[in-house]
PDB file of C-alpha atoms in Angstrom:
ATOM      1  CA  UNK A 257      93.021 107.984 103.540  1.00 67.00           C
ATOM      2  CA  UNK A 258      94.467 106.267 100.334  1.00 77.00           C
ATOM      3  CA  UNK A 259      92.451 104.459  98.310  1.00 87.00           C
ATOM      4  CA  UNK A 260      92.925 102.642  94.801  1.00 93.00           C
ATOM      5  CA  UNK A 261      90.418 102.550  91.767  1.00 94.00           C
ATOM      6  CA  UNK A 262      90.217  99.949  89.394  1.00 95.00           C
ATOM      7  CA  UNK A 263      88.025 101.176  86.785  1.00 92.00           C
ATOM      8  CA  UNK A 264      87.177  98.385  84.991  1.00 94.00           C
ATOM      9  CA  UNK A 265      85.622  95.050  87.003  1.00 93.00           C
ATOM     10  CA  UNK A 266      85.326  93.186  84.180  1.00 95.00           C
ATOM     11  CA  UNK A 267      87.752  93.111  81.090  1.00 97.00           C
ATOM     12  CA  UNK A 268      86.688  90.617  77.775  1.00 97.00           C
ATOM     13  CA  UNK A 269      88.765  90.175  75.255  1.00 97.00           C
ATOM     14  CA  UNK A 270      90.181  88.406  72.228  1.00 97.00           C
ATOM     15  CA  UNK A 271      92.991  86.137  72.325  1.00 97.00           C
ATOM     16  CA  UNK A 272      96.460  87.743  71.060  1.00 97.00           C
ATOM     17  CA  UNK A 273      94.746  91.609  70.926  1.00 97.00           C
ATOM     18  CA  UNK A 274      96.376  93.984  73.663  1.00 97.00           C
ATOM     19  CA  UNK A 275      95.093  94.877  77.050  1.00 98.00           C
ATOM     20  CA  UNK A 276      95.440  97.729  79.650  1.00 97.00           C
ATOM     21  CA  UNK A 277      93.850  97.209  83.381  1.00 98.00           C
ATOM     22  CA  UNK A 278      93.492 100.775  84.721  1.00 97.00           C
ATOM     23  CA  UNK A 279      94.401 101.330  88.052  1.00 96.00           C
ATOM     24  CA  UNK A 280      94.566 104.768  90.167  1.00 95.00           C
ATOM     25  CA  UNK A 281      95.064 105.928  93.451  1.00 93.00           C
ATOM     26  CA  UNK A 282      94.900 108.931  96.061  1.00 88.00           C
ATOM     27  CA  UNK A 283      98.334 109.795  97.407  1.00 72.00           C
ATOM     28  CA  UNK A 284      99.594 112.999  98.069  1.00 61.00           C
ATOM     29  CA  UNK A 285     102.945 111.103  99.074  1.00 66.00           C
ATOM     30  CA  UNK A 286     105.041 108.249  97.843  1.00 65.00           C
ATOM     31  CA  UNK A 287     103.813 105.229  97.554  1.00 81.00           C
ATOM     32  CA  UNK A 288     104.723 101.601  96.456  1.00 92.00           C
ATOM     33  CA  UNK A 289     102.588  99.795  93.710  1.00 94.00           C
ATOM     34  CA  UNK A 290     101.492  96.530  93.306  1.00 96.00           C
ATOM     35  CA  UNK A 291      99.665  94.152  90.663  1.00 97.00           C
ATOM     36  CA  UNK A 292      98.853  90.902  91.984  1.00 97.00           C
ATOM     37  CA  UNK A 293      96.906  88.169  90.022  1.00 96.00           C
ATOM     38  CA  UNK A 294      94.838  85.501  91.311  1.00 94.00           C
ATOM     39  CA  UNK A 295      94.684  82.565  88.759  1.00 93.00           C
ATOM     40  CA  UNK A 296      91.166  80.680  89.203  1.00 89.00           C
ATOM     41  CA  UNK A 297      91.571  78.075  92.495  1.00 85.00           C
ATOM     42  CA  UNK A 298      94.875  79.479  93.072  1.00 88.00           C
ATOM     43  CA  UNK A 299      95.900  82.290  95.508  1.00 89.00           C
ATOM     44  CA  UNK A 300      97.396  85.507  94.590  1.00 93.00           C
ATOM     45  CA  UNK A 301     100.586  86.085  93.215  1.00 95.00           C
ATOM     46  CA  UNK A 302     102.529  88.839  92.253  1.00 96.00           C
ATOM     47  CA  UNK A 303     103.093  90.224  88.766  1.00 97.00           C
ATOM     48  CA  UNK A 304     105.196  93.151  89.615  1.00 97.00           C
ATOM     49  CA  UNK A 305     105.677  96.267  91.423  1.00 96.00           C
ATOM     50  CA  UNK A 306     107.042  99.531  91.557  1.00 94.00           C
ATOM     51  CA  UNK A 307     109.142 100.993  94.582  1.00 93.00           C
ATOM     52  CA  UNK A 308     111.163 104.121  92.731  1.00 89.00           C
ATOM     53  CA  UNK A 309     113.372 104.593  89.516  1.00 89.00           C
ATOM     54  CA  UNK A 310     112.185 103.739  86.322  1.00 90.00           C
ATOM     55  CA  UNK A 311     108.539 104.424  85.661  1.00 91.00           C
ATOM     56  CA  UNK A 312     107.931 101.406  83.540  1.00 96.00           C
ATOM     57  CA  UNK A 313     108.223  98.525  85.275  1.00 96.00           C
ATOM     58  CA  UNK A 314     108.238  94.556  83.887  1.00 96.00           C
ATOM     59  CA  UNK A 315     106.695  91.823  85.287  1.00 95.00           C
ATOM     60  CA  UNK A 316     105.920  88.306  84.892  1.00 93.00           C
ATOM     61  CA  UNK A 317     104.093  86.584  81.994  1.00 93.00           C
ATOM     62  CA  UNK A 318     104.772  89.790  79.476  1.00 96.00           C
ATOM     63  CA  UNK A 319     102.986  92.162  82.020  1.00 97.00           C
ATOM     64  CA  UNK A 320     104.104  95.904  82.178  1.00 97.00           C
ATOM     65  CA  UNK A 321     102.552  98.526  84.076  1.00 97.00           C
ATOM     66  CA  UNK A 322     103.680 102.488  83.710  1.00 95.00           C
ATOM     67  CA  UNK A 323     103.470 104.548  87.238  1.00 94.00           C
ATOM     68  CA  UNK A 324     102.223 108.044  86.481  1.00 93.00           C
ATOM     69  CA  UNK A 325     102.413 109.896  89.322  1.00 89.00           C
ATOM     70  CA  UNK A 326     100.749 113.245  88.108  1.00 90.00           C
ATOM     71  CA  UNK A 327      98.212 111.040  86.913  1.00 91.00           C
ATOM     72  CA  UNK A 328      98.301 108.907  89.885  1.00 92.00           C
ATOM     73  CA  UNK A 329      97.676 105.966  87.707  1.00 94.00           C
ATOM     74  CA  UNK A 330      99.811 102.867  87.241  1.00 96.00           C
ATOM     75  CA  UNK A 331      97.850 100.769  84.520  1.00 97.00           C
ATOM     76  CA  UNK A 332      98.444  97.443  83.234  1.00 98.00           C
ATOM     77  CA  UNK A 333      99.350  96.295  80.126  1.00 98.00           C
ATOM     78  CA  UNK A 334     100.184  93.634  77.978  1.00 98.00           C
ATOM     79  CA  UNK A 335     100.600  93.623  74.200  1.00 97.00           C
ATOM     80  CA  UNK A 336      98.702  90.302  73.349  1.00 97.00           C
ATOM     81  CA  UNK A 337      97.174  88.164  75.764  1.00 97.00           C
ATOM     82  CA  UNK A 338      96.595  84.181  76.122  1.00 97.00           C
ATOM     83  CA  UNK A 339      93.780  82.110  76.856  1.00 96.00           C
ATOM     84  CA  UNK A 340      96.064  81.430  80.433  1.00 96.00           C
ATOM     85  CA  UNK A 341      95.946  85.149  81.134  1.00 97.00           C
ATOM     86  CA  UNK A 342      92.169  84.722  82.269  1.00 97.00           C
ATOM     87  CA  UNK A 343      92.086  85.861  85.903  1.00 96.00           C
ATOM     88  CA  UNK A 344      91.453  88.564  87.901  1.00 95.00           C
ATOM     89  CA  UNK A 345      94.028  91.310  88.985  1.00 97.00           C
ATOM     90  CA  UNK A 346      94.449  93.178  91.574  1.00 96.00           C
ATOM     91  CA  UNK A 347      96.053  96.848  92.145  1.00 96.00           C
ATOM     92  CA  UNK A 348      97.583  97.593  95.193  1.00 94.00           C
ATOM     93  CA  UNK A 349      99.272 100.384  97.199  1.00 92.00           C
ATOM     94  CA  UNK A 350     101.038 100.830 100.256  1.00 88.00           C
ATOM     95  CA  UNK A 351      99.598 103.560 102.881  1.00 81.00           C
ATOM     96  CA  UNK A 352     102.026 104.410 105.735  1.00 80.00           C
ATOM     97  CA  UNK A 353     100.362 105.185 109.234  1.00 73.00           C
ATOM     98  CA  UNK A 354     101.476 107.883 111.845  1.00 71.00           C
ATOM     99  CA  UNK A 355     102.061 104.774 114.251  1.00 69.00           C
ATOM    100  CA  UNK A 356     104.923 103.237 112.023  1.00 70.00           C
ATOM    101  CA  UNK A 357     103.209 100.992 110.303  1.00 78.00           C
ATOM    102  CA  UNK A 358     101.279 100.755 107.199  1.00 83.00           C
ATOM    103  CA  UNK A 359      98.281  98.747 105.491  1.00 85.00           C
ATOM    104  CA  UNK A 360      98.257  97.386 102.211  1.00 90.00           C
ATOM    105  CA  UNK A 361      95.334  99.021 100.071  1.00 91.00           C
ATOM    106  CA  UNK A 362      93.794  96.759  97.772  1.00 93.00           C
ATOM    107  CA  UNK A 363      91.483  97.683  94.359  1.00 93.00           C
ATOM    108  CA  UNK A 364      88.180  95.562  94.216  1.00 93.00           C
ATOM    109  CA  UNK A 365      89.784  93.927  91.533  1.00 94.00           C
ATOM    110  CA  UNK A 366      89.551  93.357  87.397  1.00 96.00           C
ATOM    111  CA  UNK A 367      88.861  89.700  85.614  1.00 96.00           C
ATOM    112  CA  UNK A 368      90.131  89.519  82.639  1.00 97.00           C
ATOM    113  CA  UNK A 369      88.184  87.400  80.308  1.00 97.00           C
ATOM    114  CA  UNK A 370      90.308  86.271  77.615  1.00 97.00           C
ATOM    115  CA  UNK A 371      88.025  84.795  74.553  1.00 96.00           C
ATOM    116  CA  UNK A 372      89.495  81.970  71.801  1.00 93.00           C
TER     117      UNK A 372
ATOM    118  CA  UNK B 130     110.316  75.147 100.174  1.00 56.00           C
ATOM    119  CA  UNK B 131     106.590  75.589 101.427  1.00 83.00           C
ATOM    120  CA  UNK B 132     104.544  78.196 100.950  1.00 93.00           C
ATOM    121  CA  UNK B 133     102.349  79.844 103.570  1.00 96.00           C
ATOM    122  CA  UNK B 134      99.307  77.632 104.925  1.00 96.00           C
ATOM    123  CA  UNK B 135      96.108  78.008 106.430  1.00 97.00           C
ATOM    124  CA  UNK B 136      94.048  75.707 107.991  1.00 96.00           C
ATOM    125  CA  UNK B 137      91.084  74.733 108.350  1.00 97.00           C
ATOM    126  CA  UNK B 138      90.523  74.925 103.949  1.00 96.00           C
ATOM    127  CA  UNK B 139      86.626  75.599 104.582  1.00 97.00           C
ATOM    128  CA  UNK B 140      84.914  76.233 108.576  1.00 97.00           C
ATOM    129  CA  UNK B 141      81.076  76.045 108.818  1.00 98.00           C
ATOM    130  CA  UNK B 142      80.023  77.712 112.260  1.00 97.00           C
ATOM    131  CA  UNK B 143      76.567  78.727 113.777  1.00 97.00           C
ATOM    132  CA  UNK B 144      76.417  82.498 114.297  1.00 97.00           C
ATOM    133  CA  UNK B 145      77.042  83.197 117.626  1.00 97.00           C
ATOM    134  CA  UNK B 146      79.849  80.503 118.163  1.00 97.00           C
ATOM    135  CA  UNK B 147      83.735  81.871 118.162  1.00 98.00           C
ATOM    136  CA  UNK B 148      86.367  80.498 115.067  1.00 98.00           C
ATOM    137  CA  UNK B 149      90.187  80.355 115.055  1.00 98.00           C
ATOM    138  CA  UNK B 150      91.946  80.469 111.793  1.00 98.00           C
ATOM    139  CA  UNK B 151      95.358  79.933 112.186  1.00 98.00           C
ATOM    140  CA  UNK B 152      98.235  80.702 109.236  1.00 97.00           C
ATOM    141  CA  UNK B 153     101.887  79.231 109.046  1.00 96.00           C
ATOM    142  CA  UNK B 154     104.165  81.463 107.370  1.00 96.00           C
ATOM    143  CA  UNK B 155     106.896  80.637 105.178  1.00 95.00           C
ATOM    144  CA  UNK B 156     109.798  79.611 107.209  1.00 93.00           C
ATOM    145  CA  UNK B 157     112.187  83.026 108.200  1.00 92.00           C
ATOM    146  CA  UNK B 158     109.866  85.503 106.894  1.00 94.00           C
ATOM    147  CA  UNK B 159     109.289  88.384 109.850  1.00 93.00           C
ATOM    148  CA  UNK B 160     106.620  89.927 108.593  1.00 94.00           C
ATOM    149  CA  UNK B 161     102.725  88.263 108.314  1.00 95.00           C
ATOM    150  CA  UNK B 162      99.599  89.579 106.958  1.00 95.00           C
ATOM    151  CA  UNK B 163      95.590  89.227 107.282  1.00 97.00           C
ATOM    152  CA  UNK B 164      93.436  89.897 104.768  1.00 96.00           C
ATOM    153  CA  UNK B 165      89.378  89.495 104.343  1.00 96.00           C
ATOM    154  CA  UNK B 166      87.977  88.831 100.565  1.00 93.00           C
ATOM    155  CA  UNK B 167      84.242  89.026 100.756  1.00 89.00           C
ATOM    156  CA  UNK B 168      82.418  87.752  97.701  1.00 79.00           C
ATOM    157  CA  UNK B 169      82.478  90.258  95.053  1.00 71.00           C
ATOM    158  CA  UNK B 170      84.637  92.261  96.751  1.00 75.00           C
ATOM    159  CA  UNK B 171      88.682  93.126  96.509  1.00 81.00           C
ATOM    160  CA  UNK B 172      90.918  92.316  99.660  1.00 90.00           C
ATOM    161  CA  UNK B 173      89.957  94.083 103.088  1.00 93.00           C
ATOM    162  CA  UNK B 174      93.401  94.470 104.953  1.00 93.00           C
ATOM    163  CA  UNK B 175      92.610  93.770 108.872  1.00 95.00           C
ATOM    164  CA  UNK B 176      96.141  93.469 110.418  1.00 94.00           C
ATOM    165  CA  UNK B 177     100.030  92.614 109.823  1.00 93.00           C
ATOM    166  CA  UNK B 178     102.862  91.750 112.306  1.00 93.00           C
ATOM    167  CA  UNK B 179     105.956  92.588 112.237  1.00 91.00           C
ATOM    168  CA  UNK B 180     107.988  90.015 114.691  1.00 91.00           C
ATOM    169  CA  UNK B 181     105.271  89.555 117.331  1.00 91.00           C
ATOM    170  CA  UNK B 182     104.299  92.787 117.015  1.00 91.00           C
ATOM    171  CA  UNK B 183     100.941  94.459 115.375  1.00 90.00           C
ATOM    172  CA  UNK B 184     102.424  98.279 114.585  1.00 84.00           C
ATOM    173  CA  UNK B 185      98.573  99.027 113.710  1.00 80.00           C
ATOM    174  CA  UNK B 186      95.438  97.030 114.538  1.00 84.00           C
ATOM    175  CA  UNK B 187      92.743  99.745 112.994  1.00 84.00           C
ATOM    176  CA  UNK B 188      92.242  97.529 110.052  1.00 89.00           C
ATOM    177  CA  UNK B 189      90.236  94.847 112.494  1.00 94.00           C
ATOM    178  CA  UNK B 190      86.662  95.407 111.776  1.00 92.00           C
ATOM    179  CA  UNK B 191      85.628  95.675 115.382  1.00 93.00           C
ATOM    180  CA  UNK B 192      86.254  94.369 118.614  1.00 94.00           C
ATOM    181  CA  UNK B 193      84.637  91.011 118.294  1.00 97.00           C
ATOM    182  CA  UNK B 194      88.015  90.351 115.453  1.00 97.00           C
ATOM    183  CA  UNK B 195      91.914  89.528 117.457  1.00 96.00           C
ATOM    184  CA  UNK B 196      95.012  88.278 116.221  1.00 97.00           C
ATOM    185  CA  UNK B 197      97.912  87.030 117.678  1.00 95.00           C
ATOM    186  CA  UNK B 198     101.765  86.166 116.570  1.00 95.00           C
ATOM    187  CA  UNK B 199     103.831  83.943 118.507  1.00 89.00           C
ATOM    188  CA  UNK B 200     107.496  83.035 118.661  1.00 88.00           C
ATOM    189  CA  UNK B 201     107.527  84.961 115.141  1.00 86.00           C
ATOM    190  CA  UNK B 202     105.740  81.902 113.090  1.00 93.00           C
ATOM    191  CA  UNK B 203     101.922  81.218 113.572  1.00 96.00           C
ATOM    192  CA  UNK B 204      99.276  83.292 114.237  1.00 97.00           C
ATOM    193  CA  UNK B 205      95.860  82.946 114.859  1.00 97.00           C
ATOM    194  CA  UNK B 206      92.975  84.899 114.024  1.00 98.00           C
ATOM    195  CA  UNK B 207      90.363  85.066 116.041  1.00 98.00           C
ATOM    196  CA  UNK B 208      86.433  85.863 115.903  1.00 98.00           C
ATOM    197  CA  UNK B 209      84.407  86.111 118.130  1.00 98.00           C
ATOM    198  CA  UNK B 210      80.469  85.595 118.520  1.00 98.00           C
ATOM    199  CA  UNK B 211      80.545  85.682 114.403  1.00 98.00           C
ATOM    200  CA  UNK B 212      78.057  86.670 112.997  1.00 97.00           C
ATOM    201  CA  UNK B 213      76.577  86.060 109.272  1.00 95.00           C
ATOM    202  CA  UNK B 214      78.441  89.107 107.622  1.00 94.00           C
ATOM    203  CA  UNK B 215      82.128  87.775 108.629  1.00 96.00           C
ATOM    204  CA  UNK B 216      81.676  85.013 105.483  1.00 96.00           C
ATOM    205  CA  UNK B 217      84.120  85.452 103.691  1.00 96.00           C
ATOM    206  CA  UNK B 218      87.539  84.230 102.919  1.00 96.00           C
ATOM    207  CA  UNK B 219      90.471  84.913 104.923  1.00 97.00           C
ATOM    208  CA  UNK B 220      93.839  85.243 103.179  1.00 97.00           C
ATOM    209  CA  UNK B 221      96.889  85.391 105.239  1.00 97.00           C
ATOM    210  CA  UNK B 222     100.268  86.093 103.626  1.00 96.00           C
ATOM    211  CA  UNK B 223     103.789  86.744 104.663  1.00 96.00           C
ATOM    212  CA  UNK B 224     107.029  88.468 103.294  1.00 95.00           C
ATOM    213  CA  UNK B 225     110.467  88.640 104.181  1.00 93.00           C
ATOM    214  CA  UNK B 226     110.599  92.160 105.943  1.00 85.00           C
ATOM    215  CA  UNK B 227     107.983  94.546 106.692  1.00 83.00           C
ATOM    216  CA  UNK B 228     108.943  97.628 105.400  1.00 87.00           C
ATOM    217  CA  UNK B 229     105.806  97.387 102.539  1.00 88.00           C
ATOM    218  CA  UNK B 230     108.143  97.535  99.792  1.00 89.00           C
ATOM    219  CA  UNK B 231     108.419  93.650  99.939  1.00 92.00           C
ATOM    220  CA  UNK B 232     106.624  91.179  97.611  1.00 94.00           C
ATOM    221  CA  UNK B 233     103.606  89.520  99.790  1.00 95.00           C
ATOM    222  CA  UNK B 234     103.422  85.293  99.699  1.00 96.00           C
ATOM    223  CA  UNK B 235      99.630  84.247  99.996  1.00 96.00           C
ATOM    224  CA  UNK B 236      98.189  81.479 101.234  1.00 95.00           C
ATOM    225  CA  UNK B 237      95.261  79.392 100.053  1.00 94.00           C
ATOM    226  CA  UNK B 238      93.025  81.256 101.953  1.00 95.00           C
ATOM    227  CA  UNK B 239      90.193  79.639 105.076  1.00 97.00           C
ATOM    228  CA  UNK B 240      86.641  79.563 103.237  1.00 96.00           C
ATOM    229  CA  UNK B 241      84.571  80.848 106.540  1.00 97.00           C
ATOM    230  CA  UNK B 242      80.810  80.414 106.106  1.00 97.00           C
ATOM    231  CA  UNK B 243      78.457  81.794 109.001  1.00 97.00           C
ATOM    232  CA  UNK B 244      75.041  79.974 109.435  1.00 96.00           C
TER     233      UNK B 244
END
């Protein structure tokens, strides 16, 4: 069964200093990728995602997250971060069945705690 | 145009007693998901439709959980005799196709507490 890491539940940091969320997963296949942040009392939203092609893929906000797939990672990252970037975010990955379908595998989650 | 919805926001119940969440998904998108976010904890994927149709209904955490999708809009989940560890909130979402390669639309999510 897949399942996806987040190594870090809880991320402070300075305003403007750089950030990486690390995220991994189990796959033995291909898989799609997804970073998804949830901004306090709002739902989730997507930052970005990878489906194939280039491994460094932009997102929303100045997010960018590289998909290494003989590391199985695909960490977050941002060069300097804002006071508005607190929230927490959430790695994701797609895990086909044998029935057709699939389930969407989410980490336990990161907050990022970003400190004037 | 609207996003997805849930109602209720926030249900109360007495363990034992059976709750219906329902979620409205945005307007032509086929596919519709169910997730479970217990405190603390990341998102617990229970079910998805594609159309009216559940391609894999493992995810549900036993029998006492259901879902249903009609007319390829609302569904409704369903518990059952709940008991105090299905608090939690429930986060539906939908996307335009189901192939999992399409960007998921959340909703605000139904606050369940069991008593």
């Amino acid at each position: 069964a897949q399942s996806v890491t987040q190594l870090d539940s809880q991320v402070p940091v300075f305003e403007e200093a750089p950030v990486e969320l690390r995220c991994n997963y189990s796959s033995s296949v291909s898989v799609y990728l997804f970073w998804y942040v949830q901004y306090p009392n709002q739902g989730l939203q997507l930052l970005l995602k990878y489906l194939s092609g280039s491994t460094l893929v932009k997102g929303i906000n100045g997010f960018e997250a590289e998909f290494n797939k003989s590391q199985t990672s695909f960490h977050l990252r941002k060069p300097s971060v804002h006071i508005s970037d607190t929230a927490e975010y959430f790695c994701a990955v797609i895990s086909f069945g044998n029935t057709g379908g699939f389930k969407t595998i989410f980490g336990a989650g990161t907050r990022l705690f970003v400190k004037a | 145009g609207a996003g997805v919805s849930q109602s209720p926001s926030n249900k109360v119940t007495e363990k034992g007693k059976d709750v219906e969440l329902r979620c409205d998904p945005i307007s032509g998108h086929t596919a519709l998901y169910w997730y479970r976010q217990s405190l603390g904890q990341g998102l617990e994927f229970l079910i998805y439709f594609q159309g009216n149709s559940a391609p894999d209904k493992s995810g549900l955490p036993s029998d006492r959980f259901s879902a249903e999708r009609t007319g390829g809009s609302v569904s409704t989940l369903t518990i059952q005799r709940t008991q105090q560890e299905d608090s939690a909130v429930y986060l539906c979402a939908s996307s335009f196709g189901g192939t999992g390669a399409e960007t998921q639309y959340f909703g605000p999510g139904t606050r369940l507490l069991v008593l």
